[in-house]
PDB file of C-alpha atoms in Angstrom:
ATOM      1  CA  MET A   1      -1.554  -7.482 -17.453  1.00  0.00           C
ATOM      2  CA  LEU A   2      -2.472  -7.358 -13.770  1.00  0.00           C
ATOM      3  CA  ILE A   3      -0.667  -5.083 -11.302  1.00  0.00           C
ATOM      4  CA  ASP A   4      -0.597  -5.870  -7.594  1.00  0.00           C
ATOM      5  CA  THR A   5      -0.034  -2.450  -6.021  1.00  0.00           C
ATOM      6  CA  HIS A   6       0.628  -3.747  -2.498  1.00  0.00           C
ATOM      7  CA  ALA A   7       2.357  -6.976  -1.434  1.00  0.00           C
ATOM      8  CA  HIS A   8       5.109  -7.818   1.042  1.00  0.00           C
ATOM      9  CA  TYR A   9       7.304 -10.516  -0.491  1.00  0.00           C
ATOM     10  CA  ASP A  10      10.172  -9.744   1.882  1.00  0.00           C
ATOM     11  CA  HIS A  11       7.937 -11.033   4.710  1.00  0.00           C
ATOM     12  CA  LYS A  12       9.225 -14.066   6.620  1.00  0.00           C
ATOM     13  CA  ARG A  13       6.147 -16.046   5.595  1.00  0.00           C
ATOM     14  CA  PHE A  14       7.663 -16.185   2.103  1.00  0.00           C
ATOM     15  CA  ASP A  15      11.088 -17.395   3.223  1.00  0.00           C
ATOM     16  CA  CYS A  16      10.201 -20.889   2.042  1.00  0.00           C
ATOM     17  CA  GLY A  17       9.892 -20.972  -1.746  1.00  0.00           C
ATOM     18  CA  ARG A  18      10.000 -17.205  -2.298  1.00  0.00           C
ATOM     19  CA  TYR A  19      11.525 -17.231  -5.775  1.00  0.00           C
ATOM     20  CA  SER A  20       9.542 -20.156  -7.134  1.00  0.00           C
ATOM     21  CA  LEU A  21       6.380 -18.359  -5.999  1.00  0.00           C
ATOM     22  CA  LEU A  22       7.469 -15.150  -7.721  1.00  0.00           C
ATOM     23  CA  GLU A  23       8.065 -17.074 -10.953  1.00  0.00           C
ATOM     24  CA  GLU A  24       4.579 -18.573 -10.658  1.00  0.00           C
ATOM     25  CA  ILE A  25       3.087 -15.122 -10.084  1.00  0.00           C
ATOM     26  CA  ILE A  26       4.694 -13.714 -13.227  1.00  0.00           C
ATOM     27  CA  SER A  27       3.566 -16.740 -15.235  1.00  0.00           C
ATOM     28  CA  SER A  28      -0.011 -16.209 -13.995  1.00  0.00           C
ATOM     29  CA  GLY A  29      -0.351 -12.807 -15.685  1.00  0.00           C
ATOM     30  CA  VAL A  30       0.669 -10.454 -12.886  1.00  0.00           C
ATOM     31  CA  GLY A  31       3.127  -8.192 -14.665  1.00  0.00           C
ATOM     32  CA  LYS A  32       4.153  -5.821 -11.874  1.00  0.00           C
ATOM     33  CA  VAL A  33       4.141  -5.778  -8.058  1.00  0.00           C
ATOM     34  CA  VAL A  34       4.772  -2.901  -5.660  1.00  0.00           C
ATOM     35  CA  ASN A  35       6.440  -4.019  -2.420  1.00  0.00           C
ATOM     36  CA  PRO A  36       6.089  -1.364   0.332  1.00  0.00           C
ATOM     37  CA  ALA A  37       8.334  -1.209   3.365  1.00  0.00           C
ATOM     38  CA  ILE A  38       7.025  -1.997   6.848  1.00  0.00           C
ATOM     39  CA  ALA A  39       9.821  -1.852   9.447  1.00  0.00           C
ATOM     40  CA  PHE A  40      12.765   0.389   8.559  1.00  0.00           C
ATOM     41  CA  ASP A  41      15.056  -2.595   7.903  1.00  0.00           C
ATOM     42  CA  SER A  42      12.666  -3.899   5.257  1.00  0.00           C
ATOM     43  CA  ASN A  43      13.785  -1.028   3.020  1.00  0.00           C
ATOM     44  CA  TYR A  44      17.100  -2.874   2.715  1.00  0.00           C
ATOM     45  CA  VAL A  45      15.815  -6.454   2.913  1.00  0.00           C
ATOM     46  CA  MET A  46      13.667  -5.800  -0.171  1.00  0.00           C
ATOM     47  CA  ARG A  47      16.735  -4.818  -2.137  1.00  0.00           C
ATOM     48  CA  LYS A  48      18.658  -7.892  -1.075  1.00  0.00           C
ATOM     49  CA  PHE A  49      15.837 -10.106  -2.316  1.00  0.00           C
ATOM     50  CA  PHE A  50      14.504  -8.252  -5.349  1.00  0.00           C
ATOM     51  CA  ASP A  51      17.043  -5.985  -7.022  1.00  0.00           C
ATOM     52  CA  ASP A  52      17.284  -8.625  -9.764  1.00  0.00           C
ATOM     53  CA  CYS A  53      13.490  -8.714 -10.258  1.00  0.00           C
ATOM     54  CA  PRO A  54      12.824  -5.928 -12.779  1.00  0.00           C
ATOM     55  CA  TRP A  55       9.042  -6.226 -12.426  1.00  0.00           C
ATOM     56  CA  LEU A  56       9.024  -5.821  -8.628  1.00  0.00           C
ATOM     57  CA  TYR A  57       9.121  -2.203  -7.447  1.00  0.00           C
ATOM     58  CA  TYR A  58       9.639  -0.587  -4.047  1.00  0.00           C
ATOM     59  CA  ALA A  59       7.883   1.870  -1.799  1.00  0.00           C
ATOM     60  CA  VAL A  60      10.222   3.134   0.909  1.00  0.00           C
ATOM     61  CA  GLY A  61       9.088   4.229   4.336  1.00  0.00           C
ATOM     62  CA  ILE A  62       8.157   3.132   7.841  1.00  0.00           C
ATOM     63  CA  HIS A  63       4.791   1.693   8.864  1.00  0.00           C
ATOM     64  CA  PRO A  64       3.187   3.665  11.733  1.00  0.00           C
ATOM     65  CA  ASN A  65       3.256   0.586  13.974  1.00  0.00           C
ATOM     66  CA  CYS A  66       7.010   0.064  13.467  1.00  0.00           C
ATOM     67  CA  LEU A  67       8.394   3.358  14.771  1.00  0.00           C
ATOM     68  CA  GLY A  68       9.347   2.286  18.286  1.00  0.00           C
ATOM     69  CA  GLU A  69      10.300   4.764  20.974  1.00  0.00           C
ATOM     70  CA  GLU A  70      11.621   8.200  20.079  1.00  0.00           C
ATOM     71  CA  ASN A  71      15.363   8.227  19.443  1.00  0.00           C
ATOM     72  CA  ALA A  72      16.733  11.446  17.947  1.00  0.00           C
ATOM     73  CA  GLU A  73      19.929   9.927  16.542  1.00  0.00           C
ATOM     74  CA  GLN A  74      18.105   6.975  15.009  1.00  0.00           C
ATOM     75  CA  ASP A  75      15.342   9.189  13.618  1.00  0.00           C
ATOM     76  CA  THR A  76      17.854  11.454  11.879  1.00  0.00           C
ATOM     77  CA  LYS A  77      19.561   8.400  10.378  1.00  0.00           C
ATOM     78  CA  TRP A  78      16.234   6.954   9.209  1.00  0.00           C
ATOM     79  CA  GLU A  79      15.164  10.204   7.589  1.00  0.00           C
ATOM     80  CA  THR A  80      18.487  10.650   5.786  1.00  0.00           C
ATOM     81  CA  GLU A  81      18.531   7.092   4.489  1.00  0.00           C
ATOM     82  CA  LEU A  82      14.900   7.148   3.366  1.00  0.00           C
ATOM     83  CA  ARG A  83      15.656  10.184   1.237  1.00  0.00           C
ATOM     84  CA  GLU A  84      18.580   8.345  -0.346  1.00  0.00           C
ATOM     85  CA  LEU A  85      16.552   5.179  -0.926  1.00  0.00           C
ATOM     86  CA  ALA A  86      13.711   7.206  -2.438  1.00  0.00           C
ATOM     87  CA  GLU A  87      16.029   8.283  -5.268  1.00  0.00           C
ATOM     88  CA  ASP A  88      16.554   4.682  -6.436  1.00  0.00           C
ATOM     89  CA  SER A  89      15.187   3.933  -9.907  1.00  0.00           C
ATOM     90  CA  LYS A  90      13.067   1.029  -8.585  1.00  0.00           C
ATOM     91  CA  THR A  91      11.402   3.216  -5.940  1.00  0.00           C
ATOM     92  CA  VAL A  92       7.941   4.289  -7.123  1.00  0.00           C
ATOM     93  CA  ALA A  93       6.364   5.583  -3.894  1.00  0.00           C
ATOM     94  CA  ILE A  94       6.831   6.528  -0.242  1.00  0.00           C
ATOM     95  CA  GLY A  95       5.177   4.169   2.215  1.00  0.00           C
ATOM     96  CA  GLU A  96       3.552   2.589   3.691  1.00  0.00           C
ATOM     97  CA  THR A  97       2.993   5.544   5.989  1.00  0.00           C
ATOM     98  CA  GLY A  98       0.073   7.021   7.870  1.00  0.00           C
ATOM     99  CA  LEU A  99      -1.766   6.555  11.152  1.00  0.00           C
ATOM    100  CA  ASP A 100      -2.870   3.344  12.864  1.00  0.00           C
ATOM    101  CA  TYR A 101      -4.825   3.936  16.055  1.00  0.00           C
ATOM    102  CA  TYR A 102      -6.366   0.459  16.074  1.00  0.00           C
ATOM    103  CA  ARG A 103      -3.466  -1.079  17.987  1.00  0.00           C
ATOM    104  CA  VAL A 104      -1.974   2.057  19.529  1.00  0.00           C
ATOM    105  CA  GLN A 105      -3.809   3.748  22.399  1.00  0.00           C
ATOM    106  CA  ASP A 106      -0.810   5.505  23.944  1.00  0.00           C
ATOM    107  CA  THR A 107      -0.961   9.288  23.413  1.00  0.00           C
ATOM    108  CA  GLU A 108       2.789   9.673  22.944  1.00  0.00           C
ATOM    109  CA  MET A 109       3.003   6.899  20.379  1.00  0.00           C
ATOM    110  CA  ARG A 110       0.099   8.370  18.431  1.00  0.00           C
ATOM    111  CA  ALA A 111       1.927  11.687  18.437  1.00  0.00           C
ATOM    112  CA  ARG A 112       5.033   9.907  17.148  1.00  0.00           C
ATOM    113  CA  GLN A 113       2.980   8.411  14.321  1.00  0.00           C
ATOM    114  CA  ARG A 114       1.845  11.905  13.354  1.00  0.00           C
ATOM    115  CA  VAL A 115       5.435  13.212  13.363  1.00  0.00           C
ATOM    116  CA  TRP A 116       6.594  10.454  11.038  1.00  0.00           C
ATOM    117  CA  PHE A 117       3.529  10.803   8.844  1.00  0.00           C
ATOM    118  CA  HIS A 118       4.485  14.446   8.300  1.00  0.00           C
ATOM    119  CA  LYS A 119       8.127  13.513   7.678  1.00  0.00           C
ATOM    120  CA  GLN A 120       7.246  10.962   5.016  1.00  0.00           C
ATOM    121  CA  LEU A 121       4.757  13.286   3.318  1.00  0.00           C
ATOM    122  CA  GLU A 122       7.553  15.842   3.117  1.00  0.00           C
ATOM    123  CA  ILE A 123       9.961  13.305   1.607  1.00  0.00           C
ATOM    124  CA  ALA A 124       7.314  12.442  -0.997  1.00  0.00           C
ATOM    125  CA  ARG A 125       6.982  16.126  -1.906  1.00  0.00           C
ATOM    126  CA  GLU A 126      10.748  16.597  -2.111  1.00  0.00           C
ATOM    127  CA  ILE A 127      11.410  13.497  -4.222  1.00  0.00           C
ATOM    128  CA  LYS A 128       8.188  13.968  -6.236  1.00  0.00           C
ATOM    129  CA  LEU A 129       6.713  10.562  -5.489  1.00  0.00           C
ATOM    130  CA  PRO A 130       3.190   9.375  -4.622  1.00  0.00           C
ATOM    131  CA  VAL A 131       2.438   7.952  -1.180  1.00  0.00           C
ATOM    132  CA  ILE A 132       1.017   4.628  -0.042  1.00  0.00           C
ATOM    133  CA  LEU A 133      -1.190   5.380   2.947  1.00  0.00           C
ATOM    134  CA  HIS A 134      -1.947   3.043   5.843  1.00  0.00           C
ATOM    135  CA  ILE A 135      -4.902   4.537   7.719  1.00  0.00           C
ATOM    136  CA  ARG A 136      -6.682   2.484  10.379  1.00  0.00           C
ATOM    137  CA  ASP A 137      -9.178   3.887  12.890  1.00  0.00           C
ATOM    138  CA  ALA A 138      -7.699   7.336  12.246  1.00  0.00           C
ATOM    139  CA  ASP A 139      -9.413   8.566   9.085  1.00  0.00           C
ATOM    140  CA  ASP A 140     -10.634  11.892  10.456  1.00  0.00           C
ATOM    141  CA  GLU A 141      -7.187  12.922  11.637  1.00  0.00           C
ATOM    142  CA  ALA A 142      -5.488  11.596   8.506  1.00  0.00           C
ATOM    143  CA  VAL A 143      -7.892  13.527   6.274  1.00  0.00           C
ATOM    144  CA  GLN A 144      -7.191  16.708   8.227  1.00  0.00           C
ATOM    145  CA  ILE A 145      -3.424  16.264   7.881  1.00  0.00           C
ATOM    146  CA  LEU A 146      -3.731  15.575   4.170  1.00  0.00           C
ATOM    147  CA  LYS A 147      -5.884  18.670   3.709  1.00  0.00           C
ATOM    148  CA  GLU A 148      -3.282  20.784   5.525  1.00  0.00           C
ATOM    149  CA  HIS A 149      -0.469  19.267   3.444  1.00  0.00           C
ATOM    150  CA  PRO A 150      -1.936  18.539  -0.012  1.00  0.00           C
ATOM    151  CA  LEU A 151      -0.232  15.789  -1.951  1.00  0.00           C
ATOM    152  CA  GLN A 152       1.493  17.001  -5.077  1.00  0.00           C
ATOM    153  CA  HIS A 153       1.913  13.557  -6.656  1.00  0.00           C
ATOM    154  CA  SER A 154      -1.195  11.761  -5.452  1.00  0.00           C
ATOM    155  CA  GLY A 155      -1.209   8.425  -3.646  1.00  0.00           C
ATOM    156  CA  VAL A 156      -3.359   5.487  -2.642  1.00  0.00           C
ATOM    157  CA  VAL A 157      -5.324   4.669   0.496  1.00  0.00           C
ATOM    158  CA  HIS A 158      -4.113   1.120   0.970  1.00  0.00           C
ATOM    159  CA  CYS A 159      -6.627  -1.542   2.050  1.00  0.00           C
ATOM    160  CA  PHE A 160      -9.529   0.878   1.857  1.00  0.00           C
ATOM    161  CA  GLY A 161     -12.369  -0.254   4.116  1.00  0.00           C
ATOM    162  CA  GLY A 162     -14.556   2.809   4.479  1.00  0.00           C
ATOM    163  CA  ASP A 163     -17.977   3.743   3.181  1.00  0.00           C
ATOM    164  CA  THR A 164     -18.981   5.778   0.144  1.00  0.00           C
ATOM    165  CA  ALA A 165     -18.740   9.112   1.967  1.00  0.00           C
ATOM    166  CA  ARG A 166     -15.208   8.355   3.150  1.00  0.00           C
ATOM    167  CA  ALA A 167     -14.232   7.242  -0.328  1.00  0.00           C
ATOM    168  CA  ALA A 168     -15.493  10.566  -1.687  1.00  0.00           C
ATOM    169  CA  GLU A 169     -13.354  12.469   0.834  1.00  0.00           C
ATOM    170  CA  TYR A 170     -10.207  10.706  -0.280  1.00  0.00           C
ATOM    171  CA  MET A 171     -11.057  10.958  -3.970  1.00  0.00           C
ATOM    172  CA  ASP A 172     -11.664  14.698  -3.580  1.00  0.00           C
ATOM    173  CA  MET A 173      -8.003  14.951  -2.589  1.00  0.00           C
ATOM    174  CA  GLY A 174      -6.976  13.133  -5.756  1.00  0.00           C
ATOM    175  CA  LEU A 175      -6.235   9.818  -4.030  1.00  0.00           C
ATOM    176  CA  PHE A 176      -6.768   6.331  -5.383  1.00  0.00           C
ATOM    177  CA  LEU A 177      -8.347   3.578  -3.274  1.00  0.00           C
ATOM    178  CA  GLY A 178      -6.561   0.244  -2.870  1.00  0.00           C
ATOM    179  CA  ILE A 179      -9.126  -2.559  -3.106  1.00  0.00           C
ATOM    180  CA  GLY A 180      -8.231  -6.063  -2.012  1.00  0.00           C
ATOM    181  CA  GLY A 181      -9.561  -9.266  -0.536  1.00  0.00           C
ATOM    182  CA  ARG A 182     -11.931  -7.767   2.018  1.00  0.00           C
ATOM    183  CA  ILE A 183     -14.517  -6.976  -0.699  1.00  0.00           C
ATOM    184  CA  THR A 184     -14.953 -10.720  -1.237  1.00  0.00           C
ATOM    185  CA  TYR A 185     -16.616 -11.015   2.187  1.00  0.00           C
ATOM    186  CA  PRO A 186     -20.401 -10.339   2.183  1.00  0.00           C
ATOM    187  CA  GLN A 187     -20.258  -8.835   5.689  1.00  0.00           C
ATOM    188  CA  GLU A 188     -18.017  -6.016   4.382  1.00  0.00           C
ATOM    189  CA  GLU A 189     -21.056  -4.253   2.978  1.00  0.00           C
ATOM    190  CA  ALA A 190     -19.820  -0.685   3.529  1.00  0.00           C
ATOM    191  CA  VAL A 191     -16.745  -1.069   1.354  1.00  0.00           C
ATOM    192  CA  ARG A 192     -18.583  -3.281  -1.148  1.00  0.00           C
ATOM    193  CA  ASN A 193     -21.203  -0.568  -1.587  1.00  0.00           C
ATOM    194  CA  ALA A 194     -18.472   2.062  -1.894  1.00  0.00           C
ATOM    195  CA  VAL A 195     -16.910   0.060  -4.721  1.00  0.00           C
ATOM    196  CA  ARG A 196     -20.299  -0.069  -6.443  1.00  0.00           C
ATOM    197  CA  GLN A 197     -20.535   3.717  -6.288  1.00  0.00           C
ATOM    198  CA  ILE A 198     -17.036   5.029  -6.983  1.00  0.00           C
ATOM    199  CA  PRO A 199     -15.592   5.399 -10.493  1.00  0.00           C
ATOM    200  CA  MET A 200     -13.271   2.686 -11.741  1.00  0.00           C
ATOM    201  CA  GLU A 201     -10.710   5.419 -12.424  1.00  0.00           C
ATOM    202  CA  ALA A 202     -10.179   5.670  -8.641  1.00  0.00           C
ATOM    203  CA  ILE A 203      -9.504   1.961  -8.009  1.00  0.00           C
ATOM    204  CA  LEU A 204      -6.210   0.094  -7.697  1.00  0.00           C
ATOM    205  CA  LEU A 205      -5.902  -3.670  -7.206  1.00  0.00           C
ATOM    206  CA  GLU A 206      -3.915  -5.007  -4.273  1.00  0.00           C
ATOM    207  CA  THR A 207      -3.492  -8.136  -2.189  1.00  0.00           C
ATOM    208  CA  ASP A 208      -1.493  -6.984   0.868  1.00  0.00           C
ATOM    209  CA  SER A 209       0.142 -10.425   0.709  1.00  0.00           C
ATOM    210  CA  PRO A 210       0.559 -12.362   2.946  1.00  0.00           C
ATOM    211  CA  TYR A 211      -2.456 -10.708   4.634  1.00  0.00           C
ATOM    212  CA  VAL A 212      -6.148 -10.135   3.750  1.00  0.00           C
ATOM    213  CA  LYS A 213      -6.751 -13.371   1.854  1.00  0.00           C
ATOM    214  CA  PRO A 214      -9.907 -13.396  -0.313  1.00  0.00           C
ATOM    215  CA  LYS A 215     -12.785 -15.494   1.004  1.00  0.00           C
ATOM    216  CA  GLU A 216     -12.475 -18.404  -1.427  1.00  0.00           C
ATOM    217  CA  ALA A 217      -8.687 -18.361  -1.836  1.00  0.00           C
ATOM    218  CA  PRO A 218      -6.842 -21.544  -0.827  1.00  0.00           C
ATOM    219  CA  GLY A 219      -4.029 -21.826   1.700  1.00  0.00           C
ATOM    220  CA  SER A 220      -3.147 -19.910   4.837  1.00  0.00           C
ATOM    221  CA  ARG A 221      -1.337 -16.926   3.285  1.00  0.00           C
ATOM    222  CA  ASN A 222      -2.365 -14.511   0.607  1.00  0.00           C
ATOM    223  CA  THR A 223      -0.349 -14.086  -2.609  1.00  0.00           C
ATOM    224  CA  SER A 224      -0.674 -12.190  -5.882  1.00  0.00           C
ATOM    225  CA  LEU A 225      -2.010 -15.431  -7.399  1.00  0.00           C
ATOM    226  CA  ASN A 226      -5.289 -14.445  -5.711  1.00  0.00           C
ATOM    227  CA  LEU A 227      -5.519 -11.058  -7.423  1.00  0.00           C
ATOM    228  CA  MET A 228      -8.085 -12.411  -9.889  1.00  0.00           C
ATOM    229  CA  GLU A 229     -10.431 -13.046  -6.946  1.00  0.00           C
ATOM    230  CA  VAL A 230     -10.435  -9.293  -6.369  1.00  0.00           C
ATOM    231  CA  VAL A 231     -10.996  -8.683 -10.087  1.00  0.00           C
ATOM    232  CA  LYS A 232     -13.966 -11.055 -10.042  1.00  0.00           C
ATOM    233  CA  ALA A 233     -15.497  -9.338  -7.019  1.00  0.00           C
ATOM    234  CA  ILE A 234     -15.137  -5.869  -8.560  1.00  0.00           C
ATOM    235  CA  SER A 235     -16.521  -7.196 -11.851  1.00  0.00           C
ATOM    236  CA  ASP A 236     -19.600  -8.517 -10.065  1.00  0.00           C
ATOM    237  CA  LEU A 237     -20.159  -5.365  -8.008  1.00  0.00           C
ATOM    238  CA  LYS A 238     -19.777  -3.003 -10.954  1.00  0.00           C
ATOM    239  CA  GLN A 239     -21.236  -5.212 -13.705  1.00  0.00           C
ATOM    240  CA  LEU A 240     -18.086  -5.021 -15.824  1.00  0.00           C
ATOM    241  CA  THR A 241     -16.112  -7.722 -17.597  1.00  0.00           C
ATOM    242  CA  TYR A 242     -12.881  -9.020 -16.078  1.00  0.00           C
ATOM    243  CA  GLU A 243     -11.009  -7.488 -18.996  1.00  0.00           C
ATOM    244  CA  GLU A 244     -12.506  -4.047 -18.330  1.00  0.00           C
ATOM    245  CA  VAL A 245     -11.543  -4.190 -14.647  1.00  0.00           C
ATOM    246  CA  ILE A 246      -7.985  -5.285 -15.480  1.00  0.00           C
ATOM    247  CA  THR A 247      -7.480  -2.714 -18.233  1.00  0.00           C
ATOM    248  CA  ILE A 248      -8.722   0.240 -16.183  1.00  0.00           C
ATOM    249  CA  THR A 249      -6.932  -0.650 -12.931  1.00  0.00           C
ATOM    250  CA  THR A 250      -3.686  -1.374 -14.766  1.00  0.00           C
ATOM    251  CA  GLY A 251      -3.878   2.035 -16.409  1.00  0.00           C
ATOM    252  CA  ASN A 252      -4.565   3.648 -13.035  1.00  0.00           C
ATOM    253  CA  ALA A 253      -1.513   1.977 -11.470  1.00  0.00           C
ATOM    254  CA  GLU A 254       0.745   2.923 -14.353  1.00  0.00           C
ATOM    255  CA  ARG A 255      -0.316   6.572 -14.126  1.00  0.00           C
ATOM    256  CA  LEU A 256       0.158   6.751 -10.365  1.00  0.00           C
ATOM    257  CA  PHE A 257       3.487   4.950 -10.063  1.00  0.00           C
ATOM    258  CA  ASN A 258       5.076   5.943 -13.375  1.00  0.00           C
ATOM    259  CA  PHE A 259       6.938   2.649 -13.644  1.00  0.00           C
ATOM    260  CA  GLN A 260      10.309   2.909 -15.357  1.00  0.00           C
ATOM    261  CA  ASP A 261      10.547  -0.314 -17.391  1.00  0.00           C
TER     262      ASP A 261
END
């Protein structure tokens, strides 16, 4: 069984044919999917779409690029409701949360990202859940925050794109690395070499659907149907069979997320 640890099936790009696609995904051998929140409202949209899909699980949170301007009343409401949503039996993680300085240059907005990163790390500690981390062009600061506030229930660095040294930093904190379609591109040599070097026990499979489509995958959007392209790339880089890659990464995901079947 394959597990896609990061996909966004509440995204508008799946509005056409969402449920037929999900049926095809399950038939293809993908047994579980984790659907993390992006904007705050997606925490509720997911439930509207997927509460009747027992194999699709939630991560609740707010993406660092979806925080908007500071609003004390709204922020209090968000924090309260995230804590409530985190208690749901289908919720397996907090996220995606973290820091994204790639698109945000404004000092105040970066500070707001840090505030909400801290808030969501605290919720994860309180509810005893792992975190799904979105870190882009902010690794040094994210590592420092994580060192100051050690995770008690681990987590995963989603869409990992760093080198071997950065991978070692995250692994030293007990984090998994989410590996997806970018390793299918030859120009992504840093992350490809990192995958060669790191232990399989640190790797989770993900697609980030509808984003980060593998190099040879058809169509204009990514889906969990392309997860085997990631398996094949890891198999080639690490000289393992497909079955070995699937078995180890599935075990990793099950340990991290503690799925309640």
